[in-house]
Amino acid sequence: ATIVSIDTTAAAGVEGVAAVLTAADVPGELRVGLIHKDWPVFIPEGGRTSYLGDVIAMVVADDRETARRAAQLVEVDYEIHVPMTNPRDAIRSAEPAVWGLDGNVLSTSSYVRGDASSALDSATHVVRETFQTQRVDHAFVEPESTLAVPTPAGLHVYSGGQGIWDDRNDIARILDIEPATVTVELVSNGGAFGGKEDMSNQGQTALAAWLLQRPVKTTFSREESFLVHTKRHPIRLEYEAGCDADGKLVGLRVRMLGDSGPYASVGMKVLERAAGHASGPYVVPNIDVEAIAARTNNSVCGAFRGFGANQAQFAMEGVMDRLAALVGISGWEIRDRNVITPGVTWGPGQIMDDGALGARACLEAAKPAYDAATAAGLPVGIGLGLKNSGLGNGFLEIARAVVHFRPDGTVEVRHCWTEMGQGVHTVALQVAVEELGVSADRVEVLVDTTRELGAGQTTGSRGTLMGAGSVRNACRAAVADGCQIGVDYEGEYRVDWTNSLSDGVENPVIHSTFGYAAQVVVLDAESGQVTSVVAAHDVGKAVNPTLCEGQVEGAVHMGLGYALSEGFPCDELGEPTNTTLRSLDIIRPKDMPDVTTILVECPEPNAPYGIKGVGEIGLVPTAGAVAAAMFAYDGVWRTELPMANASNRERATAWT
């Protein structure tokens, strides 16, 4: 809708209201964003809303109840337009879905290696299948909250975001002040999974505090949180895969279309990651992949645990199981015949290093559980997956840390990663204890922007990998200098040797590090319900085995929900059909099957302590394993997620 006019008079007159803010009150730039600056913090008069999470006005009052009551009195005159909710129609349309932006193709990621067409024409067995994954909400426990406090030096913002340096820089853009005027301090945020990478209410809250010169706190209701923050990308995946008579893959052609919603967030990188991971952890000599991210007026989509790899792996595991059936071998056997190993060429052309030993190691570790279920006549499926650690794709990644010895004997460790329940503070503490030989109770871990340590978002399963490397190097610098009191010892860990898909390199290094996982899913022979999951995960080095196991168990829970029940669909007008946590259909604790975690340690040669990330890989193979087990139960191949709850699926027919 075009915003014809905004009348805040009635709202501003309510007793207890301090201000009603609109785009007209923004002194600096209106748009923010992680990669493209295309996301407006307010929609101004004359502007156009692009999804239901757009902000028109903000009421600041003495208490929450007054603010919400007054907000209902803001009068907005709208000129209604027909929303674009079909991504296929959107990319074919000349009319922009988003105000102020040209075109509805956010990005295209593609690569070709060998001759996929000829390979498929000559293959003994070919599978052609279209898969549809769904939009999903992160369902983190704590909704987004920000506190902004004016100080004599400027503004201090307490943020639950996943990248406080990005928060600082965009807040400074909005206020038209120097970034040094803003200090952002991390508040451990009660879960995120990617959903708190983009700013939610930090910008508007900082604006209010800056203009009023009073502390201001904003906390979203669950409904507001659902409307505003990004979701997992629904992706349509068209796969053609061929193998020879022995089940060895010969060719793969993939076409993906992802609905990214109106604003970029990191949508182009999600589809790029899905493209890069299109072939999974398998050797494919001939491959042709294209992935398009579309702009629509549905919910914004961005980072979510797995970041495109789990959508791609659901499809790839599906065609692997179908090929296995045609060849007459088991799901485990076809994976064993095609799994990547050190020295082979993977996906976009990367030559895999010795860290790839983990793929087969996980497959072997999961085999006893698979064989036992098969021997017992139980429906069983196996899934295999890989997931990068680090951003890769040509990004220069630099992580910094500071170790500082206080006069009272405290060792201050400052790093650049967001603690959101995954335990990165614990890892930083462990590294300091290991390297400095001090007791844990002497170490204090801090994250704020008073030091220039920024490393982008806490994303890409890289917090432990790069955080451990930078803290280790800071500690070693301190030891070399005698651990002087009052000195900032800085450590840096960088990854500067990766390539983009578009670089045109014959054998690009797309990612510096990969984690691997194999999961076995067993169903009850009578009811078809999931009874057990065995998850074998190569983490390189388990810095903290308890945290590792917790990550895997939580990821399996999330992966089962993704496979079976969860979803956040939008209707034909772009309006979400789920508005409560209950409606997301998250698997409840009482319904969780037994999960057995097997930690595999195949060190990554280029990583500190041999570390590989574990945060995201935990749900990459899950949906494929569930689909295979369900086929073993009733003989039906599944192509749409979630598999057991049709009401949470995408309207896949609209994508055809």
XYZ file of C-alpha atoms in Angstrom:
656
model
C 0.000 0.000 0.000
C 1.121 3.549 -0.743
C 1.143 5.689 2.410
C -0.934 8.733 1.483
C -0.838 10.372 4.913
C -0.015 9.703 8.568
C -1.849 11.611 11.321
C -0.302 11.185 14.771
C -2.239 13.978 16.495
C -4.630 11.827 18.519
C -1.914 9.401 19.590
C 0.433 12.195 20.656
C -2.309 13.704 22.815
C -2.707 10.641 25.037
C -1.518 11.232 28.609
C 1.798 9.490 29.193
C 2.881 9.551 25.527
C 6.324 11.132 25.115
C 6.498 11.069 21.323
C 5.102 9.530 18.164
C 7.881 9.008 15.633
C 7.669 8.515 11.874
C 10.064 8.560 8.942
C 9.967 12.369 9.057
C 11.873 12.217 12.365
C 14.811 10.235 10.974
C 17.775 12.635 10.659
C 19.934 10.259 8.626
C 19.347 7.457 6.133
C 16.044 5.633 6.073
C 17.216 2.257 4.794
C 19.469 -0.271 6.500
C 20.576 -3.822 5.735
C 23.306 -6.408 6.111
C 24.378 -6.553 2.460
C 22.061 -4.195 0.561
C 20.784 -1.070 2.320
C 17.208 -1.661 1.196
C 15.178 -2.182 4.396
C 13.374 1.000 5.599
C 13.171 1.569 9.351
C 9.940 3.514 8.681
C 7.768 3.799 5.573
C 7.285 7.541 4.905
C 4.351 9.382 3.438
C 4.580 8.781 -0.305
C 6.402 5.501 0.275
C 4.953 2.030 -0.125
C 4.733 -0.874 2.285
C 6.210 -4.126 1.008
C 5.214 -6.644 3.680
C 3.206 -6.771 6.895
C 6.266 -6.185 9.072
C 6.911 -2.677 7.745
C 6.853 0.044 10.432
C 4.720 3.166 9.878
C 5.015 4.859 13.271
C 6.384 4.278 16.767
C 4.676 5.434 19.941
C 6.940 6.077 22.937
C 5.150 6.279 26.293
C 5.740 5.952 30.012
C 4.526 2.352 30.012
C 3.855 -0.410 27.525
C 0.078 -0.398 27.910
C -0.199 3.323 27.173
C 2.054 3.017 24.141
C -0.022 0.192 22.689
C -3.319 1.970 23.359
C -2.074 5.164 21.737
C -0.686 3.320 18.727
C -4.241 2.359 17.784
C -5.004 6.093 17.403
C -2.417 6.703 14.681
C -4.421 7.311 11.507
C -2.953 6.157 8.201
C -4.515 6.724 4.794
C -3.525 3.905 2.437
C -3.778 3.373 -1.317
C -4.019 -0.405 -1.667
C -2.083 -2.413 -4.277
C -2.240 -6.096 -5.197
C 0.666 -7.889 -3.469
C 3.057 -10.142 -5.362
C 3.150 -13.435 -3.483
C 4.031 -15.925 -6.211
C 7.824 -15.940 -6.672
C 7.636 -17.370 -10.181
C 5.230 -14.657 -11.272
C 7.337 -12.036 -9.504
C 10.550 -12.800 -11.392
C 8.638 -12.688 -14.671
C 6.955 -9.372 -13.883
C 8.259 -5.971 -14.966
C 6.518 -4.352 -12.002
C 8.727 -4.128 -8.907
C 7.402 -5.873 -5.815
C 9.299 -3.477 -3.554
C 9.093 0.300 -3.342
C 12.198 2.034 -4.675
C 13.842 -1.089 -6.086
C 14.078 -2.250 -9.697
C 13.358 -5.849 -10.601
C 12.295 -8.841 -8.569
C 15.326 -11.072 -9.087
C 17.421 -10.518 -5.991
C 20.208 -12.819 -7.178
C 21.176 -15.678 -9.456
C 23.857 -18.181 -8.431
C 25.014 -20.721 -10.989
C 27.886 -22.958 -12.070
C 28.545 -25.727 -14.595
C 31.188 -28.430 -14.440
C 31.428 -31.070 -17.156
C 28.441 -31.924 -19.374
C 25.402 -32.747 -17.261
C 23.068 -33.149 -20.254
C 25.206 -35.789 -21.953
C 25.812 -37.578 -18.660
C 22.111 -37.758 -17.918
C 21.332 -38.933 -21.463
C 23.765 -41.833 -21.119
C 23.025 -42.737 -17.483
C 21.648 -46.176 -16.670
C 19.183 -44.772 -14.167
C 17.759 -41.252 -14.052
C 15.497 -39.658 -11.472
C 13.608 -36.438 -12.165
C 11.798 -34.971 -9.196
C 10.588 -31.599 -7.925
C 10.769 -30.836 -4.207
C 9.157 -28.019 -2.236
C 10.356 -26.824 1.146
C 8.450 -24.475 3.419
C 8.848 -21.134 5.144
C 9.695 -21.654 8.833
C 9.943 -19.372 11.865
C 12.961 -19.653 14.172
C 10.736 -19.784 17.278
C 13.497 -18.513 19.538
C 12.368 -18.320 23.161
C 13.011 -14.602 23.774
C 11.413 -12.054 21.424
C 13.514 -9.145 20.199
C 14.298 -6.470 22.795
C 16.504 -3.358 22.787
C 17.390 -0.792 25.453
C 18.965 2.508 24.352
C 20.392 4.916 26.918
C 21.769 8.421 26.180
C 25.202 9.070 27.715
C 27.467 12.142 27.895
C 29.535 10.555 25.103
C 26.572 9.700 22.889
C 24.372 6.613 23.041
C 24.713 3.195 24.694
C 22.563 0.486 23.130
C 21.951 -2.911 24.713
C 21.195 -5.265 21.822
C 20.243 -8.902 21.465
C 21.378 -8.937 17.839
C 23.740 -11.393 16.192
C 26.156 -8.696 15.031
C 26.501 -5.687 17.304
C 29.058 -3.947 15.066
C 26.543 -4.001 12.213
C 23.919 -2.708 14.669
C 26.234 0.144 15.666
C 27.008 1.151 12.090
C 23.391 1.142 10.926
C 22.208 3.029 14.027
C 24.826 5.701 13.251
C 23.524 5.867 9.648
C 19.966 6.402 10.887
C 20.991 9.113 13.345
C 23.541 10.697 10.977
C 26.296 10.584 13.600
C 29.749 9.040 13.764
C 29.783 5.329 14.672
C 32.164 6.102 17.554
C 29.308 8.043 19.181
C 27.360 4.786 19.578
C 28.407 1.940 21.852
C 26.479 -1.316 21.427
C 26.711 -3.964 24.103
C 25.628 -7.550 23.552
C 22.932 -8.925 25.809
C 22.852 -12.724 25.491
C 19.703 -13.072 23.530
C 17.725 -16.163 24.433
C 18.123 -17.865 21.076
C 18.330 -16.650 17.494
C 19.257 -19.355 14.919
C 19.826 -16.593 12.355
C 16.616 -14.710 13.070
C 18.360 -11.852 14.881
C 21.021 -11.047 12.284
C 19.012 -8.188 10.795
C 18.066 -5.270 13.015
C 14.564 -5.675 14.423
C 13.805 -2.744 16.730
C 17.338 -1.491 17.493
C 17.165 1.375 14.981
C 13.803 2.777 16.048
C 14.651 2.408 19.749
C 17.986 4.193 19.332
C 16.240 6.975 17.394
C 13.698 7.481 20.179
C 16.350 7.589 22.899
C 18.511 9.955 20.862
C 15.704 12.413 20.115
C 14.142 12.320 23.586
C 17.429 12.048 25.502
C 15.764 9.479 27.713
C 16.269 5.722 28.098
C 13.911 3.815 25.824
C 13.220 0.087 25.742
C 11.315 -1.781 23.045
C 10.292 -5.419 23.364
C 8.263 -7.095 20.645
C 5.188 -9.126 21.372
C 5.310 -12.583 19.825
C 2.934 -11.441 17.080
C 5.129 -8.445 16.229
C 8.179 -10.674 16.250
C 6.553 -13.080 13.808
C 5.646 -10.233 11.447
C 8.993 -8.433 11.463
C 11.868 -10.895 11.586
C 13.129 -13.058 8.749
C 12.146 -16.671 8.068
C 13.696 -19.757 6.496
C 13.481 -19.591 2.694
C 10.864 -21.756 1.024
C 12.589 -23.167 -2.046
C 11.309 -25.080 -5.045
C 14.012 -27.513 -6.191
C 13.914 -29.294 -9.554
C 16.421 -32.171 -9.606
C 17.609 -34.483 -12.372
C 20.151 -37.060 -11.227
C 21.675 -40.018 -13.030
C 23.877 -42.942 -12.058
C 25.472 -45.961 -13.732
C 24.483 -49.592 -13.186
C 26.547 -49.757 -10.004
C 24.922 -46.701 -8.477
C 27.813 -44.302 -9.096
C 26.565 -40.789 -9.831
C 27.332 -39.502 -13.319
C 25.358 -36.273 -13.651
C 23.177 -33.775 -11.825
C 21.080 -30.831 -13.013
C 19.418 -28.562 -10.433
C 17.160 -25.538 -10.697
C 16.131 -23.706 -7.508
C 13.744 -20.826 -6.901
C 13.636 -19.296 -3.434
C 11.101 -16.816 -2.075
C 13.178 -14.153 -0.303
C 10.386 -11.705 0.527
C 10.829 -7.978 -0.127
C 14.194 -7.070 1.412
C 17.587 -8.605 0.745
C 18.729 -9.497 4.257
C 21.119 -12.332 3.328
C 18.750 -13.996 0.870
C 21.212 -13.967 -2.013
C 23.741 -15.774 0.173
C 21.206 -18.395 1.255
C 20.475 -19.295 -2.364
C 24.192 -19.156 -3.159
C 24.812 -21.591 -0.302
C 21.978 -23.844 -1.477
C 23.512 -23.866 -4.952
C 26.979 -24.688 -3.660
C 25.606 -27.521 -1.502
C 23.256 -28.812 -4.217
C 25.124 -32.117 -4.657
C 25.544 -32.772 -0.946
C 28.622 -34.710 0.246
C 28.821 -36.735 -2.970
C 31.124 -36.992 -5.980
C 29.344 -35.836 -9.141
C 31.551 -35.526 -12.259
C 29.015 -33.499 -14.270
C 26.896 -30.838 -12.645
C 24.741 -27.890 -13.731
C 23.178 -25.716 -11.016
C 21.203 -22.480 -10.973
C 19.521 -20.884 -7.933
C 17.383 -17.723 -8.064
C 16.273 -15.629 -5.098
C 13.020 -13.772 -5.819
C 11.662 -10.620 -4.214
C 7.979 -10.904 -3.209
C 5.587 -9.321 -0.693
C 5.594 -12.353 1.608
C 7.525 -12.440 4.887
C 11.179 -11.455 4.593
C 13.449 -14.505 4.461
C 17.059 -14.592 5.564
C 19.429 -16.572 7.726
C 18.186 -19.700 9.472
C 20.254 -22.580 10.834
C 21.418 -24.573 7.809
C 21.296 -21.532 5.510
C 20.078 -23.250 2.342
C 22.047 -26.453 2.806
C 19.170 -28.334 4.436
C 16.726 -27.381 1.674
C 19.201 -28.652 -0.928
C 20.040 -31.769 1.064
C 16.382 -32.777 1.425
C 16.190 -32.887 -2.365
C 19.584 -34.519 -2.905
C 18.928 -37.239 -0.339
C 15.566 -37.841 -1.993
C 17.077 -38.514 -5.410
C 19.830 -40.650 -3.843
C 17.249 -42.926 -2.234
C 15.236 -43.169 -5.434
C 18.385 -44.082 -7.395
C 19.270 -46.692 -4.774
C 15.858 -48.313 -5.279
C 16.382 -48.408 -9.048
C 19.843 -49.949 -8.677
C 18.638 -52.420 -6.054
C 20.959 -51.403 -3.230
C 20.359 -49.906 0.200
C 20.348 -46.236 1.087
C 23.533 -46.729 3.081
C 25.282 -48.494 0.187
C 24.594 -45.839 -2.458
C 25.937 -43.189 -0.110
C 29.045 -45.236 0.574
C 29.704 -45.614 -3.150
C 29.464 -41.858 -3.789
C 30.676 -40.156 -0.608
C 33.401 -37.533 -0.961
C 36.921 -38.303 0.246
C 40.135 -36.251 0.390
C 41.393 -35.273 -3.055
C 38.089 -35.619 -4.928
C 36.329 -32.752 -6.706
C 33.163 -31.581 -4.945
C 30.171 -29.677 -6.251
C 31.340 -26.342 -7.683
C 34.834 -27.767 -8.294
C 36.535 -27.588 -4.905
C 39.271 -30.163 -4.253
C 38.501 -31.577 -0.819
C 41.228 -31.660 1.831
C 41.830 -34.236 4.571
C 38.941 -32.848 6.576
C 36.680 -34.757 4.154
C 37.626 -37.977 5.956
C 34.776 -37.043 8.264
C 32.078 -37.786 5.686
C 32.800 -41.504 5.466
C 33.664 -41.654 9.170
C 30.143 -40.444 10.002
C 28.619 -42.900 7.532
C 30.546 -45.766 9.130
C 29.617 -44.635 12.635
C 25.913 -44.682 11.728
C 26.011 -48.079 9.981
C 25.450 -50.327 13.037
C 22.208 -48.532 13.889
C 21.055 -48.713 10.259
C 21.886 -52.408 9.985
C 20.221 -53.238 13.308
C 16.973 -51.557 12.309
C 17.026 -53.274 8.921
C 17.627 -56.672 10.526
C 14.742 -56.070 12.931
C 12.399 -55.276 10.047
C 11.850 -51.696 11.177
C 11.276 -48.809 8.752
C 14.597 -46.963 8.635
C 16.186 -44.165 6.655
C 19.626 -42.654 6.550
C 20.704 -39.168 5.603
C 24.166 -37.756 4.993
C 25.100 -34.109 4.859
C 27.851 -31.500 4.878
C 27.767 -27.854 5.929
C 30.441 -25.222 5.613
C 31.974 -23.474 8.621
C 32.619 -19.815 7.846
C 31.155 -17.569 5.187
C 33.494 -18.565 2.367
C 32.524 -17.669 -1.194
C 35.323 -15.132 -1.455
C 34.575 -13.206 1.739
C 37.499 -11.832 3.681
C 36.763 -13.107 7.183
C 38.644 -11.597 10.084
C 37.942 -12.341 13.735
C 39.694 -10.424 16.496
C 39.931 -10.874 20.245
C 41.584 -8.989 23.090
C 43.044 -10.382 26.296
C 43.568 -7.840 29.085
C 44.993 -8.444 32.570
C 43.428 -6.269 35.271
C 45.230 -5.244 38.481
C 42.775 -7.321 40.562
C 43.900 -10.517 38.823
C 40.915 -10.800 36.477
C 41.654 -11.860 32.907
C 39.345 -9.960 30.571
C 38.639 -11.764 27.285
C 36.860 -9.719 24.633
C 35.705 -11.404 21.441
C 33.377 -10.500 18.595
C 30.744 -13.252 18.661
C 27.165 -13.269 19.884
C 26.248 -15.550 22.772
C 22.745 -16.828 22.112
C 22.752 -20.048 24.113
C 25.220 -21.975 21.952
C 28.101 -21.565 24.425
C 30.597 -19.388 22.540
C 31.446 -17.565 25.800
C 32.289 -20.943 27.318
C 34.537 -21.804 24.377
C 36.359 -18.463 24.674
C 36.839 -19.081 28.389
C 38.123 -22.614 27.782
C 40.681 -21.402 25.268
C 41.928 -18.765 27.705
C 42.246 -21.351 30.468
C 44.063 -23.730 28.110
C 46.491 -21.160 26.751
C 47.133 -19.053 29.879
C 47.006 -21.740 32.542
C 44.650 -19.677 34.739
C 41.592 -20.859 36.643
C 38.197 -20.402 35.016
C 36.891 -18.179 37.828
C 39.509 -15.549 36.956
C 38.230 -15.108 33.383
C 35.534 -12.599 32.398
C 34.194 -12.739 28.837
C 32.820 -9.535 27.268
C 31.353 -8.454 23.920
C 30.784 -4.775 23.116
C 31.859 -2.236 20.508
C 34.337 -0.307 22.674
C 37.071 -2.245 20.854
C 37.149 -2.573 17.044
C 36.821 -6.351 16.933
C 33.852 -6.671 14.577
C 33.681 -9.765 12.397
C 30.221 -9.448 10.905
C 27.383 -11.631 12.052
C 27.534 -14.672 14.292
C 26.526 -16.996 11.500
C 27.863 -19.769 9.291
C 28.852 -22.148 12.125
C 31.994 -20.097 12.610
C 31.834 -18.809 16.190
C 33.838 -21.653 17.730
C 36.139 -22.005 14.725
C 37.146 -18.358 14.389
C 36.532 -17.351 17.979
C 38.863 -20.028 19.291
C 41.489 -19.025 16.752
C 41.420 -15.330 17.636
C 41.349 -15.875 21.434
C 44.154 -18.419 21.138
C 46.329 -15.975 19.222
C 45.604 -13.167 21.689
C 46.580 -15.424 24.586
C 49.792 -16.461 22.864
C 50.693 -12.812 22.251
C 50.154 -12.164 25.955
C 52.298 -15.108 27.024
C 55.102 -14.024 24.693
C 55.101 -10.601 26.388
C 54.825 -11.858 29.938
C 51.112 -11.095 30.424
C 51.596 -7.444 31.411
C 48.859 -5.788 33.479
C 46.860 -3.109 31.646
C 47.947 -4.087 28.132
C 45.464 -5.032 25.385
C 46.836 -8.132 23.660
C 45.078 -8.560 20.333
C 44.734 -11.805 18.446
C 43.430 -12.269 14.938
C 42.211 -15.238 12.936
C 41.493 -14.743 9.264
C 40.219 -16.717 6.317
C 41.288 -14.994 3.109
C 41.739 -17.864 0.701
C 38.200 -18.710 -0.469
C 36.619 -18.041 -3.872
C 33.203 -16.928 -5.021
C 31.064 -19.077 -7.293
C 31.353 -16.266 -9.852
C 35.171 -16.059 -9.824
C 35.504 -18.461 -12.751
C 38.207 -20.529 -11.019
C 38.425 -24.135 -12.239
C 38.907 -25.535 -8.747
C 37.683 -22.837 -6.372
C 37.999 -23.074 -2.611
C 34.382 -22.245 -1.859
C 34.733 -22.874 1.873
C 37.699 -23.250 4.198
C 36.086 -25.840 6.446
C 33.199 -28.313 6.387
C 31.424 -30.325 9.061
C 29.812 -33.675 8.245
C 26.940 -35.702 9.676
C 25.055 -38.949 9.135
C 21.707 -39.563 10.791
C 19.638 -42.726 11.054
C 15.898 -42.374 11.669
C 13.873 -45.394 12.804
C 10.067 -45.599 12.824
C 7.652 -47.776 14.732
C 6.543 -50.569 12.414
C 2.895 -50.223 13.451
C 2.280 -46.501 13.903
C 4.950 -45.051 11.615
C 6.043 -42.627 14.348
C 9.724 -41.755 14.771
C 11.081 -43.788 17.693
C 14.816 -43.120 17.567
C 17.487 -41.051 15.873
C 21.196 -41.832 15.799
C 23.269 -38.790 14.863
C 26.957 -39.199 14.007
C 28.668 -35.806 13.663
C 32.207 -34.925 12.692
C 33.117 -31.806 14.689
C 36.859 -31.909 14.010
C 37.631 -31.394 17.676
C 35.045 -31.423 20.440
C 36.227 -28.389 22.419
C 33.354 -28.957 24.831
C 31.694 -32.362 24.302
C 28.648 -31.461 26.397
C 27.965 -28.341 24.321
C 28.513 -30.376 21.139
C 25.996 -32.999 22.180
C 23.522 -30.304 23.154
C 23.880 -28.658 19.759
C 23.264 -31.968 17.984
C 20.266 -32.929 20.105
C 18.679 -29.509 19.677
C 19.343 -29.596 15.952
C 17.727 -33.036 15.624
C 14.637 -31.672 17.383
C 14.566 -28.736 14.967
C 15.250 -31.024 12.004
C 12.403 -33.372 12.894
C 10.042 -30.412 13.179
C 11.244 -29.145 9.812
C 10.690 -32.583 8.300
C 7.337 -33.418 9.821
C 5.279 -30.548 11.144
C 6.636 -26.980 11.295
C 5.829 -24.171 8.895
C 5.009 -20.479 8.552
C 2.979 -20.225 5.336
C 1.627 -16.981 3.914
C -1.720 -16.760 2.162
C -2.337 -15.337 -1.311
C -2.163 -11.790 0.112
C 1.162 -12.379 1.840
C -0.380 -12.604 5.318
C 1.062 -15.274 7.650
C -1.499 -17.883 8.634
C 0.245 -18.700 11.933
C 0.285 -16.113 14.718
C 1.179 -18.118 17.842
C 4.003 -20.410 18.900
C 1.481 -23.233 19.238
C 0.364 -22.874 15.626
C 3.914 -23.449 14.383
C 3.466 -27.108 15.397
C 6.874 -27.475 17.033
C 7.527 -30.984 18.326
C 6.890 -31.065 22.068
C 9.334 -32.592 24.532
C 6.969 -35.454 25.313
C 6.891 -36.379 21.625
C 10.657 -36.357 21.052
C 12.195 -39.732 20.182
C 15.387 -41.036 21.729
C 18.452 -39.321 20.267
C 21.864 -40.959 20.386
C 24.769 -38.640 19.571
C 28.083 -39.959 18.273
C 30.858 -37.359 18.146
C 33.390 -38.053 15.400
C 36.696 -36.162 15.403
C 38.451 -35.901 12.045
C 40.565 -32.737 12.407
C 40.378 -29.952 9.834
C 43.988 -29.294 8.721
C 43.552 -25.524 8.372
C 41.576 -24.851 11.566
C 42.718 -24.009 15.090
C 42.741 -27.198 17.195
C 41.239 -28.963 14.140
C 37.809 -27.432 14.835
C 34.785 -27.757 12.539
C 31.487 -26.019 13.250
C 28.532 -28.035 14.539
C 25.811 -25.400 14.920
C 24.058 -25.899 11.581
C 25.031 -29.339 10.265
C 22.791 -30.932 12.903
C 19.626 -30.616 10.845
C 21.042 -30.821 7.312
C 20.548 -34.613 6.867
C 17.444 -35.000 9.050
C 14.570 -34.433 6.619
C 16.080 -36.749 4.018
C 16.489 -39.518 6.585
C 12.887 -39.085 7.750
C 11.598 -39.205 4.156
C 13.503 -42.449 3.500
C 12.159 -44.018 6.692
C 8.599 -43.007 5.778
C 9.042 -44.566 2.336
C 10.214 -47.781 4.024
C 7.047 -47.641 6.125
C 4.397 -47.108 3.446
C 6.108 -47.076 0.033
C 5.280 -43.413 -0.700
C 7.968 -40.961 -1.784
C 7.600 -37.540 -0.174
C 8.475 -34.354 -2.029
C 7.014 -31.567 0.150
C 7.848 -30.309 3.629
C 6.524 -30.664 6.221
C 5.655 -34.259 5.454
C 3.068 -34.910 8.201
C 1.274 -31.555 8.460
C -0.119 -30.350 5.159
C -1.498 -27.118 6.667
C 2.032 -25.816 7.216
C 3.186 -26.433 3.636
C 3.748 -23.810 0.996
C 1.096 -23.354 -1.656
C 3.357 -25.281 -4.045
C 0.867 -25.168 -6.908
C 1.306 -21.395 -7.025
C 4.982 -21.885 -7.863
C 4.412 -24.117 -10.875
